[in-house]
mmCIF file of C-alpha atoms in Angstrom:
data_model
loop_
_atom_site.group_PDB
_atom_site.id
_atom_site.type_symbol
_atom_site.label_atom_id
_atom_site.label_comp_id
_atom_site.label_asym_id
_atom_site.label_seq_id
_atom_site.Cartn_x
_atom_site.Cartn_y
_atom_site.Cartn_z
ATOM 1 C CA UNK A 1 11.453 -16.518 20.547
ATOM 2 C CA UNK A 2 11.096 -19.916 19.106
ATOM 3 C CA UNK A 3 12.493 -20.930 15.977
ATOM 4 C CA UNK A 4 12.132 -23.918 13.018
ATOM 5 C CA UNK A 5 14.322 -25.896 10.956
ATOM 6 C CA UNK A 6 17.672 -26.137 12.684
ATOM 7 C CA UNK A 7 20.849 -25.499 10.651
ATOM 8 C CA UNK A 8 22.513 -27.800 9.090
ATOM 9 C CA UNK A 9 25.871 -27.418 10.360
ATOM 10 C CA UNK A 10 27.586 -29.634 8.204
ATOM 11 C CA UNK A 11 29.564 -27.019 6.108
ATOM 12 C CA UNK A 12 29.018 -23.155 6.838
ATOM 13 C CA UNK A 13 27.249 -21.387 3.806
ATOM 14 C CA UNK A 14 28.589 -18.783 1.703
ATOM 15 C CA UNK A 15 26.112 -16.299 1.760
ATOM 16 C CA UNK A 16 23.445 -15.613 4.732
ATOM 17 C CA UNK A 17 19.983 -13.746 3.755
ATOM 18 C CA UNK A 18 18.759 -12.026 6.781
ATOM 19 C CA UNK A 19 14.907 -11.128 5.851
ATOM 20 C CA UNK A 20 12.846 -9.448 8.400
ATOM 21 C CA UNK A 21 9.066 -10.749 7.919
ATOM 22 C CA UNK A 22 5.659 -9.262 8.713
ATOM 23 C CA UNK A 23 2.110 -10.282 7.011
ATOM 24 C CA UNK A 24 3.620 -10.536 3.744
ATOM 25 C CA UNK A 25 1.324 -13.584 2.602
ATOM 26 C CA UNK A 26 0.867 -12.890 -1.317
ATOM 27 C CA UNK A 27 4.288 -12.035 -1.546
ATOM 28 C CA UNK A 28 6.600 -14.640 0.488
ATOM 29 C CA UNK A 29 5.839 -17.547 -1.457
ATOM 30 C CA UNK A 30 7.203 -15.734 -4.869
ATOM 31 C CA UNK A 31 10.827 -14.262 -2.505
ATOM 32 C CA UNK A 32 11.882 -17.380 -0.826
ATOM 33 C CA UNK A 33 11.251 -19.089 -4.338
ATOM 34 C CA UNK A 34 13.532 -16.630 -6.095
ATOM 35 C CA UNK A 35 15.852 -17.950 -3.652
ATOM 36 C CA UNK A 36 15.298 -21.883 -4.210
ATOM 37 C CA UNK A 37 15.716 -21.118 -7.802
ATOM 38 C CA UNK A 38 19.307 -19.522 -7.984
ATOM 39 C CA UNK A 39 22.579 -20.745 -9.233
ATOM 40 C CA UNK A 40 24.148 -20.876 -6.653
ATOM 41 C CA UNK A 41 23.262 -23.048 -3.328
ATOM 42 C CA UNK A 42 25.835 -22.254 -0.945
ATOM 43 C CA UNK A 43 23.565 -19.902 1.464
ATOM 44 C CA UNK A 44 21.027 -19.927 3.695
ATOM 45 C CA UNK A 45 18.023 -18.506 4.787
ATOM 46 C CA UNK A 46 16.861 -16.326 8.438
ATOM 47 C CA UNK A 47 14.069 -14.794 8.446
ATOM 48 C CA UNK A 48 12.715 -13.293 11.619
ATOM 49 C CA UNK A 49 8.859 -12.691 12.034
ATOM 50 C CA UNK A 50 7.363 -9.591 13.824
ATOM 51 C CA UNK A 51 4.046 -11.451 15.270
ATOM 52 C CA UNK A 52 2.632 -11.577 11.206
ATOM 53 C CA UNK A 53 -1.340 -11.841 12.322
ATOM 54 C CA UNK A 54 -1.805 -13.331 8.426
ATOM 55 C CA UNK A 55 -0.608 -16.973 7.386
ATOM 56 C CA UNK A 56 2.782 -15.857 6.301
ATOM 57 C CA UNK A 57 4.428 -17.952 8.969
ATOM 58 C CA UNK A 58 2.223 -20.663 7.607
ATOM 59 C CA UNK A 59 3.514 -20.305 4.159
ATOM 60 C CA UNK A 60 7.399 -20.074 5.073
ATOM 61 C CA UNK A 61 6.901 -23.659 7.263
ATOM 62 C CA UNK A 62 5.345 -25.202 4.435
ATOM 63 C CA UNK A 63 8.331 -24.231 1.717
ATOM 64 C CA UNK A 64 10.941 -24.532 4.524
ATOM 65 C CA UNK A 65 11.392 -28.568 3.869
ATOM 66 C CA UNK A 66 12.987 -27.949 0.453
ATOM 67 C CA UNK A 67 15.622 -25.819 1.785
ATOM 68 C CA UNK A 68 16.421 -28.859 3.022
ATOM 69 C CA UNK A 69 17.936 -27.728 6.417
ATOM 70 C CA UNK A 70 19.154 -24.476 5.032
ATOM 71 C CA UNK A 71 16.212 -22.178 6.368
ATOM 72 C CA UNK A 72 16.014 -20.941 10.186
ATOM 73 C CA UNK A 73 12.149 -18.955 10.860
ATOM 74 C CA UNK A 74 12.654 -17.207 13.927
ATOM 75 C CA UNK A 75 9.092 -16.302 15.628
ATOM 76 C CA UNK A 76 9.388 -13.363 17.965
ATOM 77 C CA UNK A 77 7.002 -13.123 21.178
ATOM 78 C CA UNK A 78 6.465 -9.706 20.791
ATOM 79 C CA UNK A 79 6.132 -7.053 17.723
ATOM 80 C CA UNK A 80 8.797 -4.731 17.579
ATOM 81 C CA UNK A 81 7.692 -2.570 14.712
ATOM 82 C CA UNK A 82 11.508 -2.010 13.665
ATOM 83 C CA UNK A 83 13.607 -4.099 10.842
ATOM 84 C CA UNK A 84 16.486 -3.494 12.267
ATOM 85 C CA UNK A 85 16.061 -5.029 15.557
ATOM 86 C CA UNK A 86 14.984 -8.255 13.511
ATOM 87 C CA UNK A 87 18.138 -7.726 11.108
ATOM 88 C CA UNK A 88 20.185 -7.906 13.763
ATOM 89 C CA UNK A 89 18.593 -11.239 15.595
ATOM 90 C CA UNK A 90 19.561 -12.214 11.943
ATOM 91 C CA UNK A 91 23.083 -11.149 11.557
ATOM 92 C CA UNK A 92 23.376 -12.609 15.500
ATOM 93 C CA UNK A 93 22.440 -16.318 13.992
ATOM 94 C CA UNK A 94 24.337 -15.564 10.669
ATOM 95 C CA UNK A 95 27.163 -18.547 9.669
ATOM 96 C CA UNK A 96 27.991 -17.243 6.405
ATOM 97 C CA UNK A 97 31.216 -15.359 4.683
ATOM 98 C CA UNK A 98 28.764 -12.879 3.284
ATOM 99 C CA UNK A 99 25.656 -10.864 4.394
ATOM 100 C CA UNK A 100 22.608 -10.292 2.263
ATOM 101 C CA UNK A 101 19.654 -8.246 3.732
ATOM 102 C CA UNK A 102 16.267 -9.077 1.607
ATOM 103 C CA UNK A 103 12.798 -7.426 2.038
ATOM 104 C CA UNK A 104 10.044 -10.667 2.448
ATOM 105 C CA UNK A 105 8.018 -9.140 -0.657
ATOM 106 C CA UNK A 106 10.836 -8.918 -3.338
ATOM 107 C CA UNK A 107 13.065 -11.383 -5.056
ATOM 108 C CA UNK A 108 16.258 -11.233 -6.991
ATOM 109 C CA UNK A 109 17.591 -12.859 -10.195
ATOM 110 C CA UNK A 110 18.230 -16.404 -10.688
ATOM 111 C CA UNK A 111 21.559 -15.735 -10.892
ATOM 112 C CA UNK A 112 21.847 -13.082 -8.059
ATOM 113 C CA UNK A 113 23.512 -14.719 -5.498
ATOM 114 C CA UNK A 114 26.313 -16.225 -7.844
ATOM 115 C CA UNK A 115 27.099 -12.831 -9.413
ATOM 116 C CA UNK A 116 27.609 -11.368 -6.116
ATOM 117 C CA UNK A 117 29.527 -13.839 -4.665
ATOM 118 C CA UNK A 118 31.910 -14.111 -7.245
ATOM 119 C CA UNK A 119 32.070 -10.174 -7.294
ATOM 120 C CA UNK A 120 32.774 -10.300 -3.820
ATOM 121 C CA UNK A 121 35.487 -12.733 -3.858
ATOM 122 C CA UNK A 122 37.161 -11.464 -6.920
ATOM 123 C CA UNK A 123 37.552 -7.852 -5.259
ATOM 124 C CA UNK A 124 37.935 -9.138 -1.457
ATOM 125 C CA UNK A 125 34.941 -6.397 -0.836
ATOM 126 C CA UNK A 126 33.918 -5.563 2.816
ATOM 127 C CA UNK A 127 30.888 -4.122 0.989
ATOM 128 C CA UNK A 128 29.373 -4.827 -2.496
ATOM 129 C CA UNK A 129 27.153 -1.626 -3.610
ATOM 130 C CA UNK A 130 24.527 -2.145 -6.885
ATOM 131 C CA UNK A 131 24.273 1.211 -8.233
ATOM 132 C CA UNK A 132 21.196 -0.132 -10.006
ATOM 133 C CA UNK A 133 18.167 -2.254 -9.623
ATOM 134 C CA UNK A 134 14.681 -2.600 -10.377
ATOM 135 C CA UNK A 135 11.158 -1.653 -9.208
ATOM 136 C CA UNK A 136 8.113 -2.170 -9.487
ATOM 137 C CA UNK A 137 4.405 -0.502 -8.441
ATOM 138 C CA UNK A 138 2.650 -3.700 -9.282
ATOM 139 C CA UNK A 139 0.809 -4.491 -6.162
ATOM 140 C CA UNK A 140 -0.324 -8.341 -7.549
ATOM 141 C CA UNK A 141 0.490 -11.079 -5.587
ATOM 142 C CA UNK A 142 3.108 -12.477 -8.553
ATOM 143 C CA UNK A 143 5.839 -10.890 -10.329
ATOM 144 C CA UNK A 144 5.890 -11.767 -14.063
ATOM 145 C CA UNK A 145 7.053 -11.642 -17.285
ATOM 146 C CA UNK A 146 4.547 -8.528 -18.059
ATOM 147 C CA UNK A 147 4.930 -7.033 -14.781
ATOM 148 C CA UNK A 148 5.874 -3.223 -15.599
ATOM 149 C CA UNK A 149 9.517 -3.046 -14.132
ATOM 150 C CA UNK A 150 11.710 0.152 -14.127
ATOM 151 C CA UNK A 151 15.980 0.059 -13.927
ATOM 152 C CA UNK A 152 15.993 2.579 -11.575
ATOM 153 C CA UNK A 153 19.283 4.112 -9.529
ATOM 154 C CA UNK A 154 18.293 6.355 -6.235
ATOM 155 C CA UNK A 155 21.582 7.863 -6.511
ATOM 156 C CA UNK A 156 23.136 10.292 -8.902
ATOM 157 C CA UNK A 157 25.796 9.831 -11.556
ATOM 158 C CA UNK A 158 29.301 10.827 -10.773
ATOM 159 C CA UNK A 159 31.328 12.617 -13.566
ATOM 160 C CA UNK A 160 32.056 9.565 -15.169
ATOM 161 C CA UNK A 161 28.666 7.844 -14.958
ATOM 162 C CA UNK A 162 27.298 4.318 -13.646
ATOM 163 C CA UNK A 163 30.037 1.611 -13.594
ATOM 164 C CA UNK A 164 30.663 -0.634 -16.023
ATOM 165 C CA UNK A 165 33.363 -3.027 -13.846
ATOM 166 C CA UNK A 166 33.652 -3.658 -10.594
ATOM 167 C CA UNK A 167 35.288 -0.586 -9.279
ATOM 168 C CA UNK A 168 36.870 -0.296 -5.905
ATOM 169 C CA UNK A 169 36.282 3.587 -4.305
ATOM 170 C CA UNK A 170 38.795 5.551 -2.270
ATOM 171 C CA UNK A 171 39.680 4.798 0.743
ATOM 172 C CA UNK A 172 40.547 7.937 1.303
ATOM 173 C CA UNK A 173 37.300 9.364 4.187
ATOM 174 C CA UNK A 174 36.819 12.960 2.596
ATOM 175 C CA UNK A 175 36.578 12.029 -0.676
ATOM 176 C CA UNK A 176 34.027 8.804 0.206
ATOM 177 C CA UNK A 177 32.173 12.016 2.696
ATOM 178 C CA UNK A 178 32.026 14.406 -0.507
ATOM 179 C CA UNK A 179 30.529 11.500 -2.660
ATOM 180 C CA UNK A 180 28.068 10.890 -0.288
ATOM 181 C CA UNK A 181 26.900 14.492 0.605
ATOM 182 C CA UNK A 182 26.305 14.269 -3.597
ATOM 183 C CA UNK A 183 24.271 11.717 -3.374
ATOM 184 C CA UNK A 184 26.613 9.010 -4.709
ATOM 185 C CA UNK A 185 25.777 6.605 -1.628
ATOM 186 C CA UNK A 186 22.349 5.382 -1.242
ATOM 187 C CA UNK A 187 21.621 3.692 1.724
ATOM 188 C CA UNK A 188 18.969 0.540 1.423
ATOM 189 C CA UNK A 189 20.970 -2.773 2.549
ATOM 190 C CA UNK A 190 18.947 -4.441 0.818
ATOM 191 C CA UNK A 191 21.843 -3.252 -2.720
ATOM 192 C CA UNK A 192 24.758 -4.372 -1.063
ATOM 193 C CA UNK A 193 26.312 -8.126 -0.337
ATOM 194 C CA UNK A 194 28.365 -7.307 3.354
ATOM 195 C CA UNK A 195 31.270 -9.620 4.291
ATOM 196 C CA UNK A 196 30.316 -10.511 7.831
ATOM 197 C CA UNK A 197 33.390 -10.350 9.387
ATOM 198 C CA UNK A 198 33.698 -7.003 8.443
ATOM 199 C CA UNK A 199 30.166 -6.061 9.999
ATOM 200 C CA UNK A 200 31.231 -8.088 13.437
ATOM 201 C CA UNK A 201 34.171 -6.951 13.964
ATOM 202 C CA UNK A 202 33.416 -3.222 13.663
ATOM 203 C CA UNK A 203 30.347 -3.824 15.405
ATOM 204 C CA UNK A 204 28.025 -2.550 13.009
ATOM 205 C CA UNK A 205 24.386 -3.124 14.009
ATOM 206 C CA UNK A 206 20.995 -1.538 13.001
ATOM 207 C CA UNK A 207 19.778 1.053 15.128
ATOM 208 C CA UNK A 208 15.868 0.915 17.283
ATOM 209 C CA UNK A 209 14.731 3.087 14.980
ATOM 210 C CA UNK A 210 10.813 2.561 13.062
ATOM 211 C CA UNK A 211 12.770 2.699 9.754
ATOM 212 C CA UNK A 212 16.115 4.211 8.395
ATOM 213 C CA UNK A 213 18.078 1.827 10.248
ATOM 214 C CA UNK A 214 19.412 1.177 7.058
ATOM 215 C CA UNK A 215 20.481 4.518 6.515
ATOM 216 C CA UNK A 216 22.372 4.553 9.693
ATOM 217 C CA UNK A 217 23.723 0.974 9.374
ATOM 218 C CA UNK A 218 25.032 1.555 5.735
ATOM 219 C CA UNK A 219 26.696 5.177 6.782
ATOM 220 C CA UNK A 220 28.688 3.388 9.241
ATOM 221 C CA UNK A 221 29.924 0.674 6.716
ATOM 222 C CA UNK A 222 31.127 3.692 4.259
ATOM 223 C CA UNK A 223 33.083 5.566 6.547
ATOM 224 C CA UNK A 224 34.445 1.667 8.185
ATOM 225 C CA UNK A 225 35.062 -0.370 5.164
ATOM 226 C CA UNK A 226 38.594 -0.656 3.598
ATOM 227 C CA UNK A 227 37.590 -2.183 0.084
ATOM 228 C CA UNK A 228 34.079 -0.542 -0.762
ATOM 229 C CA UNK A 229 33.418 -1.789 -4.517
ATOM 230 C CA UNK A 230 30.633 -0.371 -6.628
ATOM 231 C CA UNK A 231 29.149 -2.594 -8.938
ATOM 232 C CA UNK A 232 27.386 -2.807 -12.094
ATOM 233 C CA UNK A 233 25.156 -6.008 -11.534
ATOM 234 C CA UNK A 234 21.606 -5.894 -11.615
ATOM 235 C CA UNK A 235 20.213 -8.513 -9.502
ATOM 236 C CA UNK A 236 17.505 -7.331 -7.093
ATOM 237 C CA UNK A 237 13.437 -6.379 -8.284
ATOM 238 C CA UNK A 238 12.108 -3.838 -5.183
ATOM 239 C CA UNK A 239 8.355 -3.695 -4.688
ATOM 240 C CA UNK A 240 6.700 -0.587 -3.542
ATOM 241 C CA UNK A 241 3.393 -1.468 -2.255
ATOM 242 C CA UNK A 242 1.537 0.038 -0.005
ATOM 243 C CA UNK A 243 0.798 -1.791 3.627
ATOM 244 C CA UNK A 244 4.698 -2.124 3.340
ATOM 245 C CA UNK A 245 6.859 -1.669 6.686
ATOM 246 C CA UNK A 246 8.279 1.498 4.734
ATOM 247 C CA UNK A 247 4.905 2.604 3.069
ATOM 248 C CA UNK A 248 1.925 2.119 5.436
ATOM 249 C CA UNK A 249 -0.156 4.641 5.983
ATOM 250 C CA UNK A 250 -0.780 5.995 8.952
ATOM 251 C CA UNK A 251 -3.338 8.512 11.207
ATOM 252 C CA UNK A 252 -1.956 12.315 10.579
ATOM 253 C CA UNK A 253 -0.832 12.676 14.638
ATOM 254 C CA UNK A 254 0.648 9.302 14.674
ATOM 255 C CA UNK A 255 2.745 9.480 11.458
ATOM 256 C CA UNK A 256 4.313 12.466 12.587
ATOM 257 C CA UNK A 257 5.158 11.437 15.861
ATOM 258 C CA UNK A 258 6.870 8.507 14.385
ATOM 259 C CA UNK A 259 8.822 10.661 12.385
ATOM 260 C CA UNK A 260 9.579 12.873 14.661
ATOM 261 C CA UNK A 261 11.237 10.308 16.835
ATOM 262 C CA UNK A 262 13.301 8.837 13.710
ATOM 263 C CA UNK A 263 14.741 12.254 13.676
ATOM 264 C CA UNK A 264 15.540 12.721 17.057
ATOM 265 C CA UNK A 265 16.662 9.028 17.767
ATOM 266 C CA UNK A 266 18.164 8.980 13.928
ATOM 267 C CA UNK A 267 20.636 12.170 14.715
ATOM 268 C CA UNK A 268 21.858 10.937 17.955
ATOM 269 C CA UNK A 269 22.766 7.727 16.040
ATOM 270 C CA UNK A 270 24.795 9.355 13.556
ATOM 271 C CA UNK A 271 26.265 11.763 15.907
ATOM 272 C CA UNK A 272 27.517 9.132 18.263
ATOM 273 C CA UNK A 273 29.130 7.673 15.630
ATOM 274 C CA UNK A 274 30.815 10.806 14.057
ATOM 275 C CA UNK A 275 31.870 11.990 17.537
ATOM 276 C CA UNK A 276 34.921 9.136 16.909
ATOM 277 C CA UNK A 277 35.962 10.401 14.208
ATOM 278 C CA UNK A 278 38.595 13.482 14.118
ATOM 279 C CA UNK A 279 37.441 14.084 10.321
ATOM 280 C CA UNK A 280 34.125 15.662 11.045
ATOM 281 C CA UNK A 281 35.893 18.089 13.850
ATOM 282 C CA UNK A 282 38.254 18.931 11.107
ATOM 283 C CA UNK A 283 35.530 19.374 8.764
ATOM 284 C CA UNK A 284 32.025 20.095 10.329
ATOM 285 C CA UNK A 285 30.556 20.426 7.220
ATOM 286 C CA UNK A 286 30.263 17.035 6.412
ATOM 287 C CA UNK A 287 28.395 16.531 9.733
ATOM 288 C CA UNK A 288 26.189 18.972 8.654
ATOM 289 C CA UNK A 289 25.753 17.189 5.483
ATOM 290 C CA UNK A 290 25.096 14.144 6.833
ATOM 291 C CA UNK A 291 22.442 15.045 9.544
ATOM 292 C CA UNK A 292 20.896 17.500 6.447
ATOM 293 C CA UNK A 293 20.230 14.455 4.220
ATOM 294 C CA UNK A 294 18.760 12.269 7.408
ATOM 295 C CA UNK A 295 16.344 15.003 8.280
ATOM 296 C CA UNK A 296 15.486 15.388 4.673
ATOM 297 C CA UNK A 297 14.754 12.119 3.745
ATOM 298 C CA UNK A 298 12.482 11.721 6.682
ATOM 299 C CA UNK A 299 11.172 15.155 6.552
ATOM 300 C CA UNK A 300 10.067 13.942 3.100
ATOM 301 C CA UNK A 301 7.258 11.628 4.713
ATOM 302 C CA UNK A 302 6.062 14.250 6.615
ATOM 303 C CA UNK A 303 4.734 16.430 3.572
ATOM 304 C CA UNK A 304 2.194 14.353 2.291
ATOM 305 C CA UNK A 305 -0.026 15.700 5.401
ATOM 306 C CA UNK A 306 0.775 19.148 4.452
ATOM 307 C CA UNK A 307 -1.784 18.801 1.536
ATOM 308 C CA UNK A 308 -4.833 18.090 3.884
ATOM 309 C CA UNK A 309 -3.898 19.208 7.428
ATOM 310 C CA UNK A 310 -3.699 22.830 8.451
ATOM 311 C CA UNK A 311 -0.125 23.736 9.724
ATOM 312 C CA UNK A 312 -1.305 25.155 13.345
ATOM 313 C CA UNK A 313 -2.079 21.678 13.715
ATOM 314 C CA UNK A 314 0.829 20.085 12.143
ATOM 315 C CA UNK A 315 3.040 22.419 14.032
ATOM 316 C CA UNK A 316 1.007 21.710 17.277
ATOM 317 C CA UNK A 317 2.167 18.319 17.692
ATOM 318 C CA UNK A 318 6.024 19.455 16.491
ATOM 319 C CA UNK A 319 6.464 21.271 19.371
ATOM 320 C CA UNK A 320 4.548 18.798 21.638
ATOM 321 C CA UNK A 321 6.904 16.016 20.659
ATOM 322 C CA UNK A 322 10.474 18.008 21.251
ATOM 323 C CA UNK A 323 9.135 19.362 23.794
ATOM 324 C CA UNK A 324 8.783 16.374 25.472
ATOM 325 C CA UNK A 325 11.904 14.579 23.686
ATOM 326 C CA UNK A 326 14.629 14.422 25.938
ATOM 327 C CA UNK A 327 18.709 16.040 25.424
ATOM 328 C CA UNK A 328 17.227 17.486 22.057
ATOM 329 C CA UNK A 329 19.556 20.074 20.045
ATOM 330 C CA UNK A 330 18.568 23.092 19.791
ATOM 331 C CA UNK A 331 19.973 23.848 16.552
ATOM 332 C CA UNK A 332 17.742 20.587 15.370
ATOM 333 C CA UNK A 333 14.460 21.732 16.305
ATOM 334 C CA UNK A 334 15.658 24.776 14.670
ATOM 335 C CA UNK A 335 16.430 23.362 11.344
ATOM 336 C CA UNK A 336 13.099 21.215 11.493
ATOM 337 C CA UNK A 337 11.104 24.183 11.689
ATOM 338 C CA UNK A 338 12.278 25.925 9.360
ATOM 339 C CA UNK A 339 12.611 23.039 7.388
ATOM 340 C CA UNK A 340 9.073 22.538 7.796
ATOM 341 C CA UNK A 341 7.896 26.373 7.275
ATOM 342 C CA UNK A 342 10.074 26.750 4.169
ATOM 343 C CA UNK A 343 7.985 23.427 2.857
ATOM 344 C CA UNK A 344 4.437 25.282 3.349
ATOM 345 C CA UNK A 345 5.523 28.028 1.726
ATOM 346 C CA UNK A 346 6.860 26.297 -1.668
ATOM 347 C CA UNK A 347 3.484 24.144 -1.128
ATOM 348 C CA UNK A 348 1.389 27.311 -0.765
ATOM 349 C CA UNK A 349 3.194 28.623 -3.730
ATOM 350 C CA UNK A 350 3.137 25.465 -5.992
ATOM 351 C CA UNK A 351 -0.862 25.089 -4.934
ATOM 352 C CA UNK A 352 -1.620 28.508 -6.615
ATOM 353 C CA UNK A 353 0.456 28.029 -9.465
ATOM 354 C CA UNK A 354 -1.597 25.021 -10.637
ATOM 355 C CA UNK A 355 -4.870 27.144 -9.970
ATOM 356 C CA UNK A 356 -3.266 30.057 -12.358
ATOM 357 C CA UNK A 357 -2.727 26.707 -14.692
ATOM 358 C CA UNK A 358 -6.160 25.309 -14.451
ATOM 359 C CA UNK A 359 -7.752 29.251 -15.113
ATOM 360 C CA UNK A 360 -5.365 29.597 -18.298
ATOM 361 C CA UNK A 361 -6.044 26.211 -19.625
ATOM 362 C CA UNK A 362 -10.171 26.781 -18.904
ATOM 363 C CA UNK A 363 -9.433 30.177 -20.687
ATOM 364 C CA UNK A 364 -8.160 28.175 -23.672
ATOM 365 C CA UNK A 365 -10.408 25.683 -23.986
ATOM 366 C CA UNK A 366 -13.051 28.496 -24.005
ATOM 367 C CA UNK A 367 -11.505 30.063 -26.721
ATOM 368 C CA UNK A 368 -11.351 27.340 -28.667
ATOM 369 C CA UNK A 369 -15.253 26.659 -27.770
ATOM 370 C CA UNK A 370 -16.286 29.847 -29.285
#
């Protein structure tokens, strides 16, 4: 790998942004200068290509010169096709107090990194979770005033709602394992400021995986962290975009390969992790839970080729890939089948019900013809 712009090693930064990048050109320009723009200028900058074939690493080099030592573009000999291996050149190179993981095409506030560092130091947080942020489906190159953007949370509500302080959780395991099997944890990094430290010394690191590394990676920092603070700040705009590391599209037999191996490589994550932990021997239903929302989430990108693909086929390349996956669970390819059946058979269902729709409505509007 060969890198850019040494460090300035002067005086360590407070905050380190670890952003994986990979032919982001109309979009890098507008991220790193959300960054030069902030409050606060205690930080600095890693970002780790993946072999970008467009002139995003020729963008970053020009702009890195006004980071004015602060900026460190790592250029990788070889593609890995996973954000986590890059995150974790990143966290490997990392100086500051604080970790923050950014995507190359977003940005955050002007004010982001100031807010979050204050939060951080004010609760002594190991992690620092947004319940909310903002997206956006705008696929131009800039991010403006009038771009459409939607306050979104991926997460449900407790009893009591979204925070309105910075509120430290339990640290009590089952009740932080019963929030999350609710859906009260979502798992992008790219929501939480991580204290370092905390991530080095508990070795925390993002699994090989094609995506959900974050899922993995932010699990482990739940059950781990001693001061886990939710937050009410809303700092960070997400793009959804297609071409996207998370939202490319991809030939019908290759995407569900991929999947397939996120799955299988994704559970044996998690379970070597739980295996440490006497709480999920003393309650196997949160292991359950926790492999159930995994293989959901990523069973979830396999139905969009349910509405064009017949499922002899579908299931023809299932069974090719466990079958050829090695130390495979039984009791997984179990649930992924019928995981996958049940799905045809509330497609099938929902399919006709919008025919019986379409009839009535043509039957109205024939009525009202006449």
């Amino acid at each position: 790998m060969a890198k850019i712009n040494k460090p300035n090693t002067s005086q360590a930064p407070k905050i380190s942004i670890v952003m994986p990048m990979y032919n982001v050109e109309k979009y890098i320009k507008q991220s790193l200068e959300s960054i030069l723009n902030q409050t606060f200028n205690q930080y600095e900058v890693i970002i780790i290509d993946d072999c970008s074939t467009d002139s995003s690493i020729s963008i970053v080099e020009k702009m890195a010169p006004k980071f004015n030592g602060n900026l460190q573009l790592i250029k990788r000999s070889k593609n890995s096709a996973a954000p986590g291996i890059l995150r974790n050149v990143g966290i490997g190179l990392s100086r500051g107090k604080y970790l923050l993981f950014m995507d190359s095409d977003d940005v955050i506030l002007k004010t982001a990194l100031e807010e979050l560092y204050n939060a951080a130091e004010t609760t002594n947080a190991d992690v620092l979770h947004e319940e909310r942020f903002l997206i956006t489906r705008d696929r131009s190159e800039e991010l403006t005033n009038t771009t459409p953007l939607i306050p979104i949370t991926w997460e449900r509500k407790d009893e009591n709602g979204f925070v309105t302080k910075n509120t430290p959780i339990s640290e009590d395991i089952v009740d932080r394992l019963k929030r999350y099997s609710q859906g009260q944890f979502y798992w992008n990094t790219w929501s939480k400021l991580f204290k370092r430290d905390f991530i080095i010394k508990n070795n925390i690191i993002f699994p090989d995986l094609f995506s959900a590394e974050d899922m993995v990676f932010c699990f482990k920092a739940l059950c781990l962290a001693k001061n886990y603070v939710r937050i009410p700040n809303v700092v960070y705009f997400y793009r959804i975009r297609q071409g996207s590391i998370a939202h490319h599209d991809r030939q019908m037999e290759d995407h569900v390969q991929r999947q397939v191996k996120i799955i299988i490589d994704g559970t044996k994550c998690l379970n070597g992790f739980m295996k440490d932990f006497e709480i999920f021997d003393e309650y196997p239903e949160f292991r359950q839970n926790v492999l159930d929302i995994f293989i959901r989430e990523h069973f979830r990108h396999l139905r969009q080729i349910y509405a064009s693909t017949p499922v002899h086929e579908i299931n023809k390349i299932l069974y090719k890939e466990f079958l050829t996956a090695s130390n495979v669970d039984a009791s997984l390819i179990s649930y992924f089948f019928s995981e996958a059946n049940l799905f045809r058979v509330l497609f099938d269902q929902a399919q006709q019900h919008i025919a019986q729709l379409q009839e009535e409505v043509q039957a109205l509007k024939g009525g009202i013809n006449q």
